[in-house]
Amino acid sequence: DAEITQSPRHKITETGRQVTLACHQTWNHNNMFWYRQDLGHGLRLIHYSYGVQDTNKGEVSDGYSVSRSNTEDLPLTLESAASSQTSVYFCASSDTGVGNTGELFFGEGSRLTVL
Amino acid sequence: RKEVEQDPGPFNVPEGATVAFNCTYSNSASQSFFWYRQDCRKEPKLLMSVYSSGNEDGRFTAQLNRASQYISLLIRDSKLSDSATYLCVVNFGNEKLTFGTGTRLTIIP
């Protein structure tokens, strides 16, 4: 069965370190997204991609970067982790036309703690 | 003002009762609307789309009021398994979905 997986599921790091969260989907979806979820803020879009070599900034992109070298993967990098980036991170993917279908498939989430 | 706003709750409702949530959105050009469900410490999952004419899926009814810019979700005969956070989701005419902060529902035996 097709799926979307994130790794690591849990990570503790220190302020200033670079962290990369992996996201891999086997749906062959063009669209991939990274959200963060925090109490009181809900899910906020960090970066997204509509296809290979395409990346775009979301509403909370500062301090984060992504790259899309193939269809399956969209790794999220925190260049220099800050305590404000402690959060649960969700990767998601969708087929083209998600605006009509609403079908966004989420990974299980990565819980990041920055000390 | 947030683009999509929900009452965070929590709503504590006895089993078998009917409960309704509202969600307001700020952009009148919004194209499409959805409800997602998120269980504790799990990923969000699509519950249902919201159509202009309103739609039902079993015990769940979703309605859209474009004039007042809100959508609603009604759950009838609530079950213990309905306990979750319900996320209002809006598409503003592109390939991105914007999520509300969610309304937390607990069904009490």
mmCIF file of C-alpha atoms in Angstrom:
data_model
loop_
_atom_site.group_PDB
_atom_site.id
_atom_site.type_symbol
_atom_site.label_atom_id
_atom_site.label_comp_id
_atom_site.label_asym_id
_atom_site.label_seq_id
_atom_site.Cartn_x
_atom_site.Cartn_y
_atom_site.Cartn_z
ATOM 1 C CA ASP A 1 0.000 0.000 0.000
ATOM 2 C CA ALA A 2 1.100 3.533 -0.727
ATOM 3 C CA GLU A 3 2.107 5.552 2.290
ATOM 4 C CA ILE A 4 3.901 8.610 3.608
ATOM 5 C CA THR A 5 6.561 8.190 6.276
ATOM 6 C CA GLN A 6 8.474 10.648 8.423
ATOM 7 C CA SER A 7 11.707 10.197 10.304
ATOM 8 C CA PRO A 8 12.750 10.560 12.981
ATOM 9 C CA ARG A 9 9.498 10.384 14.900
ATOM 10 C CA HIS A 10 11.078 11.975 17.947
ATOM 11 C CA LYS A 11 14.197 14.093 18.206
ATOM 12 C CA ILE A 12 15.824 16.200 20.891
ATOM 13 C CA THR A 13 18.496 18.638 19.802
ATOM 14 C CA GLU A 14 20.337 21.674 21.070
ATOM 15 C CA THR A 15 19.991 25.294 20.063
ATOM 16 C CA GLY A 16 22.105 26.156 17.043
ATOM 17 C CA ARG A 17 22.376 22.662 15.601
ATOM 18 C CA GLN A 18 21.219 21.799 12.088
ATOM 19 C CA VAL A 19 18.368 19.310 11.977
ATOM 20 C CA THR A 20 16.831 17.521 9.013
ATOM 21 C CA LEU A 21 13.449 15.845 9.110
ATOM 22 C CA ALA A 22 12.823 13.326 6.358
ATOM 23 C CA CYS A 23 9.569 12.782 4.495
ATOM 24 C CA HIS A 24 9.044 10.006 1.948
ATOM 25 C CA GLN A 25 5.844 9.225 0.078
ATOM 26 C CA THR A 26 5.043 6.373 -2.264
ATOM 27 C CA TRP A 27 1.776 7.808 -3.575
ATOM 28 C CA ASN A 28 3.607 9.393 -6.536
ATOM 29 C CA HIS A 29 1.967 12.693 -5.592
ATOM 30 C CA ASN A 30 3.170 15.914 -7.141
ATOM 31 C CA ASN A 31 2.324 18.078 -4.129
ATOM 32 C CA MET A 32 4.177 17.850 -0.834
ATOM 33 C CA PHE A 33 3.849 20.072 2.220
ATOM 34 C CA TRP A 34 5.429 20.648 5.597
ATOM 35 C CA TYR A 35 3.299 21.947 8.478
ATOM 36 C CA ARG A 36 4.068 22.595 12.089
ATOM 37 C CA GLN A 37 1.433 22.206 14.788
ATOM 38 C CA ASP A 38 1.504 24.153 18.020
ATOM 39 C CA LEU A 39 -1.054 24.649 20.741
ATOM 40 C CA GLY A 40 -3.173 27.685 19.984
ATOM 41 C CA HIS A 41 -1.903 27.992 16.426
ATOM 42 C CA GLY A 42 -3.085 24.848 14.754
ATOM 43 C CA LEU A 43 -1.374 23.637 11.614
ATOM 44 C CA ARG A 44 0.743 26.272 9.903
ATOM 45 C CA LEU A 45 2.340 25.816 6.510
ATOM 46 C CA ILE A 46 6.138 26.016 6.432
ATOM 47 C CA HIS A 47 7.123 25.094 2.864
ATOM 48 C CA TYR A 48 5.526 23.300 -0.018
ATOM 49 C CA SER A 49 6.382 21.846 -3.401
ATOM 50 C CA TYR A 50 4.300 21.221 -6.498
ATOM 51 C CA GLY A 51 6.873 18.998 -8.174
ATOM 52 C CA VAL A 52 10.540 18.156 -8.645
ATOM 53 C CA GLN A 53 12.797 21.205 -8.322
ATOM 54 C CA ASP A 54 9.837 23.335 -7.195
ATOM 55 C CA THR A 55 9.754 24.763 -3.665
ATOM 56 C CA ASN A 56 7.740 27.597 -2.144
ATOM 57 C CA LYS A 57 7.590 29.405 1.179
ATOM 58 C CA GLY A 58 4.591 29.077 3.420
ATOM 59 C CA GLU A 59 3.446 31.377 6.182
ATOM 60 C CA VAL A 60 6.147 30.407 8.710
ATOM 61 C CA SER A 61 9.201 29.631 6.563
ATOM 62 C CA ASP A 62 11.884 31.636 8.395
ATOM 63 C CA GLY A 63 14.632 29.342 9.674
ATOM 64 C CA TYR A 64 13.542 26.414 7.499
ATOM 65 C CA SER A 65 14.489 25.149 4.049
ATOM 66 C CA VAL A 66 13.411 22.305 1.773
ATOM 67 C CA SER A 67 14.614 20.738 -1.441
ATOM 68 C CA ARG A 68 12.796 18.510 -3.920
ATOM 69 C CA SER A 69 15.190 16.420 -5.984
ATOM 70 C CA ASN A 70 12.711 13.628 -6.713
ATOM 71 C CA THR A 71 8.992 12.975 -6.484
ATOM 72 C CA GLU A 72 9.122 10.873 -3.326
ATOM 73 C CA ASP A 73 11.090 13.028 -0.884
ATOM 74 C CA LEU A 74 10.825 16.485 0.676
ATOM 75 C CA PRO A 75 13.319 16.826 3.546
ATOM 76 C CA LEU A 76 12.866 19.773 5.912
ATOM 77 C CA THR A 77 16.038 21.381 7.284
ATOM 78 C CA LEU A 78 16.304 23.655 10.282
ATOM 79 C CA GLU A 79 19.494 25.552 9.571
ATOM 80 C CA SER A 80 20.154 26.577 13.188
ATOM 81 C CA ALA A 81 17.580 25.180 15.558
ATOM 82 C CA ALA A 82 15.905 27.589 17.993
ATOM 83 C CA SER A 83 13.720 26.854 21.015
ATOM 84 C CA SER A 84 10.818 28.479 19.168
ATOM 85 C CA GLN A 85 11.029 25.629 16.675
ATOM 86 C CA THR A 86 10.053 23.053 19.271
ATOM 87 C CA SER A 87 6.918 21.632 17.728
ATOM 88 C CA VAL A 88 5.256 18.695 16.051
ATOM 89 C CA TYR A 89 6.038 18.642 12.346
ATOM 90 C CA PHE A 90 3.730 17.012 9.818
ATOM 91 C CA CYS A 91 4.595 16.196 6.251
ATOM 92 C CA ALA A 92 1.727 15.756 3.801
ATOM 93 C CA SER A 93 1.230 14.957 0.164
ATOM 94 C CA SER A 94 -1.603 15.263 -2.300
ATOM 95 C CA ASP A 95 -2.452 14.709 -5.890
ATOM 96 C CA THR A 96 -3.021 17.705 -8.137
ATOM 97 C CA GLY A 97 -6.471 19.107 -7.484
ATOM 98 C CA VAL A 98 -6.340 18.973 -3.696
ATOM 99 C CA GLY A 99 -8.274 22.231 -3.677
ATOM 100 C CA ASN A 100 -11.263 20.296 -4.995
ATOM 101 C CA THR A 101 -10.833 16.968 -3.241
ATOM 102 C CA GLY A 102 -9.432 18.153 0.075
ATOM 103 C CA GLU A 103 -7.466 14.911 0.201
ATOM 104 C CA LEU A 104 -4.220 15.662 1.963
ATOM 105 C CA PHE A 105 -2.376 12.583 3.241
ATOM 106 C CA PHE A 106 -0.349 13.186 6.368
ATOM 107 C CA GLY A 107 2.591 11.373 7.844
ATOM 108 C CA GLU A 108 2.491 10.406 11.520
ATOM 109 C CA GLY A 109 4.404 13.485 12.595
ATOM 110 C CA SER A 110 7.860 14.239 13.980
ATOM 111 C CA ARG A 111 8.084 15.638 17.480
ATOM 112 C CA LEU A 112 11.093 17.955 17.755
ATOM 113 C CA THR A 113 12.378 19.418 20.998
ATOM 114 C CA VAL A 114 15.060 22.113 20.909
ATOM 115 C CA LEU A 115 16.802 22.646 24.238
ATOM 116 C CA ARG B 1 -7.249 38.205 12.157
ATOM 117 C CA LYS B 2 -6.681 34.587 11.255
ATOM 118 C CA GLU B 3 -7.913 33.375 7.896
ATOM 119 C CA VAL B 4 -9.799 30.464 9.465
ATOM 120 C CA GLU B 5 -11.137 30.697 13.021
ATOM 121 C CA GLN B 6 -12.685 28.096 15.268
ATOM 122 C CA ASP B 7 -13.824 27.942 18.873
ATOM 123 C CA PRO B 8 -11.091 25.803 20.469
ATOM 124 C CA GLY B 9 -13.453 24.292 23.022
ATOM 125 C CA PRO B 10 -13.208 21.925 24.723
ATOM 126 C CA PHE B 11 -16.723 20.709 24.155
ATOM 127 C CA ASN B 12 -17.681 18.030 26.701
ATOM 128 C CA VAL B 13 -20.831 16.323 25.512
ATOM 129 C CA PRO B 14 -22.733 13.298 26.892
ATOM 130 C CA GLU B 15 -22.940 10.233 24.715
ATOM 131 C CA GLY B 16 -25.961 10.312 22.442
ATOM 132 C CA ALA B 17 -26.218 14.086 22.357
ATOM 133 C CA THR B 18 -26.037 16.325 19.303
ATOM 134 C CA VAL B 19 -23.169 18.767 19.019
ATOM 135 C CA ALA B 20 -22.364 21.461 16.479
ATOM 136 C CA PHE B 21 -19.208 23.408 15.670
ATOM 137 C CA ASN B 22 -18.858 26.547 13.637
ATOM 138 C CA CYS B 23 -15.899 27.897 11.737
ATOM 139 C CA THR B 24 -15.515 31.323 10.146
ATOM 140 C CA TYR B 25 -13.241 32.281 7.277
ATOM 141 C CA SER B 26 -12.056 35.701 6.286
ATOM 142 C CA ASN B 27 -11.707 35.520 2.509
ATOM 143 C CA SER B 28 -14.968 35.724 0.592
ATOM 144 C CA ALA B 29 -13.186 34.305 -2.469
ATOM 145 C CA SER B 30 -12.626 30.998 -0.690
ATOM 146 C CA GLN B 31 -13.220 28.126 -3.065
ATOM 147 C CA SER B 32 -13.746 24.939 -1.128
ATOM 148 C CA PHE B 33 -14.183 23.738 2.411
ATOM 149 C CA PHE B 34 -13.515 20.589 4.399
ATOM 150 C CA TRP B 35 -13.583 19.116 7.870
ATOM 151 C CA TYR B 36 -10.678 17.053 9.136
ATOM 152 C CA ARG B 37 -10.513 14.930 12.263
ATOM 153 C CA GLN B 38 -7.415 14.535 14.399
ATOM 154 C CA ASP B 39 -7.177 12.000 17.200
ATOM 155 C CA CYS B 40 -4.861 12.678 20.123
ATOM 156 C CA ARG B 41 -1.206 12.419 19.053
ATOM 157 C CA LYS B 42 -2.193 11.294 15.564
ATOM 158 C CA GLU B 43 -2.146 12.860 12.135
ATOM 159 C CA PRO B 44 -5.164 14.740 10.726
ATOM 160 C CA LYS B 45 -7.441 12.864 8.354
ATOM 161 C CA LEU B 46 -10.113 14.082 5.981
ATOM 162 C CA LEU B 47 -13.585 13.669 7.482
ATOM 163 C CA MET B 48 -15.755 15.211 4.798
ATOM 164 C CA SER B 49 -16.069 17.920 2.212
ATOM 165 C CA VAL B 50 -18.533 20.768 2.661
ATOM 166 C CA TYR B 51 -20.774 21.520 -0.294
ATOM 167 C CA SER B 52 -22.800 24.650 -0.908
ATOM 168 C CA SER B 53 -26.048 22.710 -0.668
ATOM 169 C CA GLY B 54 -24.992 20.999 2.562
ATOM 170 C CA ASN B 55 -24.168 17.329 2.816
ATOM 171 C CA GLU B 56 -24.554 14.389 5.154
ATOM 172 C CA ASP B 57 -22.392 11.386 5.866
ATOM 173 C CA GLY B 58 -24.156 9.152 8.351
ATOM 174 C CA ARG B 59 -24.406 11.024 11.656
ATOM 175 C CA PHE B 60 -22.372 13.954 10.332
ATOM 176 C CA THR B 61 -23.839 16.971 8.553
ATOM 177 C CA ALA B 62 -21.767 19.775 7.084
ATOM 178 C CA GLN B 63 -23.171 23.107 5.945
ATOM 179 C CA LEU B 64 -21.790 26.191 4.261
ATOM 180 C CA ASN B 65 -23.077 29.737 4.569
ATOM 181 C CA ARG B 66 -21.193 31.859 2.039
ATOM 182 C CA ALA B 67 -23.069 35.058 2.868
ATOM 183 C CA SER B 68 -21.939 34.918 6.501
ATOM 184 C CA GLN B 69 -18.653 33.186 5.678
ATOM 185 C CA TYR B 70 -18.958 30.242 8.002
ATOM 186 C CA ILE B 71 -19.172 26.489 7.823
ATOM 187 C CA SER B 72 -20.598 24.136 10.396
ATOM 188 C CA LEU B 73 -20.344 20.507 11.414
ATOM 189 C CA LEU B 74 -23.185 18.753 13.203
ATOM 190 C CA ILE B 75 -22.736 15.389 14.879
ATOM 191 C CA ARG B 76 -25.891 13.521 15.872
ATOM 192 C CA ASP B 77 -26.159 10.651 18.364
ATOM 193 C CA SER B 78 -22.558 11.187 19.406
ATOM 194 C CA LYS B 79 -20.396 8.154 20.207
ATOM 195 C CA LEU B 80 -17.394 7.805 22.484
ATOM 196 C CA SER B 81 -15.315 7.243 19.340
ATOM 197 C CA ASP B 82 -16.217 10.749 18.124
ATOM 198 C CA SER B 83 -13.874 12.222 20.741
ATOM 199 C CA ALA B 84 -11.214 14.047 18.742
ATOM 200 C CA THR B 85 -10.189 17.473 17.510
ATOM 201 C CA TYR B 86 -12.114 18.687 14.484
ATOM 202 C CA LEU B 87 -10.242 20.936 12.077
ATOM 203 C CA CYS B 88 -11.933 23.356 9.726
ATOM 204 C CA VAL B 89 -10.068 23.596 6.423
ATOM 205 C CA VAL B 90 -10.383 26.126 3.620
ATOM 206 C CA ASN B 91 -8.949 26.244 0.129
ATOM 207 C CA PHE B 92 -8.384 29.767 -1.164
ATOM 208 C CA GLY B 93 -8.195 28.822 -4.828
ATOM 209 C CA ASN B 94 -4.810 27.181 -5.049
ATOM 210 C CA GLU B 95 -3.237 23.824 -4.237
ATOM 211 C CA LYS B 96 -2.852 24.668 -0.547
ATOM 212 C CA LEU B 97 -5.183 24.010 2.358
ATOM 213 C CA THR B 98 -5.438 26.413 5.296
ATOM 214 C CA PHE B 99 -6.319 24.873 8.645
ATOM 215 C CA GLY B 100 -8.171 26.323 11.606
ATOM 216 C CA THR B 101 -6.805 25.757 15.089
ATOM 217 C CA GLY B 102 -9.307 22.994 15.741
ATOM 218 C CA THR B 103 -12.171 22.344 18.154
ATOM 219 C CA ARG B 104 -11.611 19.684 20.756
ATOM 220 C CA LEU B 105 -14.552 17.377 21.449
ATOM 221 C CA THR B 106 -14.845 14.907 24.321
ATOM 222 C CA ILE B 107 -17.812 12.550 24.494
ATOM 223 C CA ILE B 108 -18.648 11.617 28.072
ATOM 224 C CA PRO B 109 -20.114 8.171 28.849
#
